[in-house]
Amino acid sequence: TKNITLYHAPWLSTPVLTGFFHPCIAIPDTQMPQTQLSFIFTHELIHYKRRDLYYKWLIQAVRCIHWFNPFLHLLEKEVNKACELSCDETVIHALGSRERKAYGDTLLLCARPRQTSGHSINQSVSSVMLTENAAQLKERLGAIMNDQKKSKKTIFSTAAATVCLCICFPLLGTYAAPAASTQA
């Protein structure tokens, strides 16, 4: 229901969703085919719809307070990775293998370093980028090309294991706790 502004930035290397109160999508100032633009806009709008920027800002605020905790650095990386993989999964959900390959090619195109006229951007934490680093890109491309529907057996097994863990662990904790003495 909200309009999102689109910017062309000659110094930008990858498309990005940024802006806390007034979100906008910024894309590099290069010629791109319509299909690639469609993939890019779909990906960035999914980030917007899921409010990924707010999660990233929350993680950054917690990291500022607990700057000494190395686990928060790992948490930040995992949140970023989960956001990107989730977006990719949503984008490719209705795509065939040819379109998935085209989406993967779009990710590779956006990850390729570009020569600019001496300008560079520090990809800040206040943005959601289409690509991050080589290892994450490789994982994302693998997930895109190997996306398979989960069988009913897998879904049932996962649900049963989750219910079992949620019920069994509290019961085990109850019986493992020392009994409270009732001295008067």
XYZ file of C-alpha atoms in Angstrom:
184
model
C 0.000 0.000 0.000
C 3.037 2.254 0.275
C 4.997 3.686 -2.626
C 8.670 2.784 -2.694
C 11.009 5.162 -4.466
C 13.433 3.843 -7.059
C 16.885 5.394 -7.408
C 19.649 4.882 -9.949
C 23.082 5.200 -8.385
C 26.191 5.131 -10.603
C 28.454 4.235 -7.673
C 26.312 1.331 -6.450
C 27.551 -2.177 -7.188
C 24.430 -4.195 -6.327
C 20.703 -3.482 -5.943
C 19.753 -2.593 -2.403
C 16.676 -1.889 -0.285
C 17.425 0.850 2.210
C 15.690 3.445 4.365
C 14.098 2.889 7.748
C 11.164 5.305 7.613
C 11.063 5.891 3.862
C 12.227 2.678 2.180
C 13.620 2.878 -1.308
C 15.227 0.554 -3.801
C 18.505 1.698 -5.299
C 19.927 -0.036 -8.342
C 23.185 0.435 -10.218
C 22.961 2.823 -13.136
C 23.481 0.151 -15.801
C 21.384 -1.298 -18.590
C 19.580 -4.463 -17.507
C 17.100 -6.640 -19.359
C 13.473 -6.523 -18.241
C 13.606 -10.071 -16.796
C 16.554 -9.198 -14.564
C 14.839 -6.039 -13.364
C 11.742 -8.085 -12.621
C 13.769 -10.537 -10.502
C 15.534 -7.700 -8.702
C 12.346 -5.802 -7.884
C 10.564 -8.967 -6.783
C 13.449 -9.891 -4.495
C 13.732 -6.436 -2.933
C 9.962 -6.053 -2.511
C 9.841 -9.389 -0.677
C 12.454 -7.991 1.708
C 10.231 -4.954 2.182
C 7.084 -7.011 2.717
C 8.826 -9.200 5.313
C 10.339 -6.170 7.039
C 13.867 -7.550 6.837
C 15.315 -4.065 7.348
C 13.774 -3.892 10.816
C 15.303 -7.259 11.771
C 18.692 -6.084 10.588
C 18.375 -2.842 12.555
C 17.326 -4.765 15.661
C 20.353 -7.037 15.368
C 22.578 -3.975 14.905
C 21.131 -2.286 18.001
C 21.744 -5.404 20.070
C 25.283 -5.666 18.660
C 25.965 -2.068 19.676
C 24.913 -2.812 23.236
C 26.689 -6.201 23.404
C 29.684 -5.289 21.242
C 31.881 -7.646 23.253
C 29.803 -10.760 22.520
C 31.219 -12.710 19.541
C 28.045 -14.774 19.222
C 26.093 -11.717 18.125
C 28.408 -11.324 15.159
C 27.549 -14.913 14.183
C 23.858 -14.228 14.813
C 24.001 -11.241 12.473
C 25.528 -13.368 9.705
C 22.904 -16.072 10.192
C 20.015 -13.582 10.150
C 21.361 -12.045 6.937
C 21.770 -15.476 5.367
C 18.305 -16.607 6.456
C 16.715 -13.436 5.047
C 18.394 -13.913 1.673
C 17.679 -17.647 1.409
C 14.062 -17.086 2.403
C 13.668 -14.351 -0.219
C 15.255 -16.540 -2.872
C 12.935 -19.408 -1.973
C 9.896 -17.160 -2.329
C 11.073 -15.732 -5.651
C 11.768 -19.147 -7.212
C 8.677 -20.843 -5.772
C 6.665 -20.539 -8.984
C 9.581 -20.571 -11.433
C 10.595 -23.372 -13.750
C 14.178 -24.563 -14.142
C 14.921 -22.125 -16.990
C 13.666 -19.145 -14.969
C 15.610 -20.337 -11.905
C 18.757 -20.361 -13.997
C 17.938 -16.820 -15.169
C 17.434 -15.747 -11.531
C 20.791 -17.300 -10.606
C 22.390 -15.455 -13.521
C 20.891 -12.231 -12.169
C 22.494 -12.890 -8.777
C 25.833 -13.532 -10.465
C 25.520 -10.358 -12.519
C 24.787 -8.319 -9.404
C 27.713 -9.892 -7.534
C 30.223 -9.069 -10.246
C 32.435 -6.156 -9.205
C 32.033 -3.092 -11.398
C 34.491 -0.382 -12.227
C 33.134 2.991 -11.242
C 34.503 6.468 -11.645
C 36.418 6.423 -8.379
C 33.290 6.188 -6.244
C 32.503 3.340 -3.940
C 29.819 2.589 -1.440
C 30.226 0.958 1.895
C 27.382 -1.560 1.890
C 25.963 -0.538 5.225
C 23.981 -2.493 7.757
C 20.973 -0.295 7.054
C 20.320 -2.035 3.780
C 19.309 -5.390 2.407
C 21.513 -6.293 -0.519
C 20.767 -8.684 -3.330
C 24.196 -10.288 -2.915
C 26.619 -10.515 -0.006
C 29.811 -12.524 -0.505
C 31.098 -15.411 -2.617
C 30.438 -18.201 -0.093
C 26.898 -17.028 0.543
C 26.301 -16.593 -3.180
C 27.451 -20.158 -3.833
C 25.082 -21.446 -1.149
C 22.211 -19.398 -2.561
C 22.816 -20.619 -6.116
C 22.936 -24.218 -4.890
C 19.652 -23.756 -3.044
C 18.065 -22.178 -6.120
C 19.066 -24.979 -8.466
C 18.355 -27.813 -6.007
C 15.031 -26.558 -4.691
C 12.760 -29.549 -4.274
C 9.304 -29.837 -2.854
C 9.231 -31.483 0.550
C 7.390 -34.777 0.626
C 4.469 -35.347 2.963
C 6.560 -37.937 4.774
C 9.289 -35.370 5.484
C 6.781 -32.761 6.650
C 5.046 -35.261 8.957
C 8.367 -36.501 10.380
C 9.524 -32.958 11.087
C 6.219 -32.019 12.737
C 6.221 -35.187 14.862
C 9.805 -34.607 15.998
C 9.022 -30.986 16.881
C 5.954 -31.936 18.917
C 7.913 -34.693 20.644
C 10.722 -32.310 21.585
C 8.313 -29.636 22.795
C 6.510 -32.117 25.048
C 9.350 -34.414 26.151
C 11.959 -31.843 27.179
C 9.702 -29.944 29.597
C 8.590 -33.250 31.129
C 12.187 -34.400 31.483
C 13.063 -31.073 33.079
C 10.224 -31.451 35.552
C 11.363 -34.905 36.666
C 15.055 -34.006 36.688
C 14.561 -30.975 38.940
C 15.277 -31.639 42.618
C 12.226 -31.926 44.778
C 11.548 -28.885 46.940
C 11.779 -29.615 50.627
C 8.836 -28.636 52.748
C 10.358 -27.831 56.122
C 8.263 -25.948 58.625
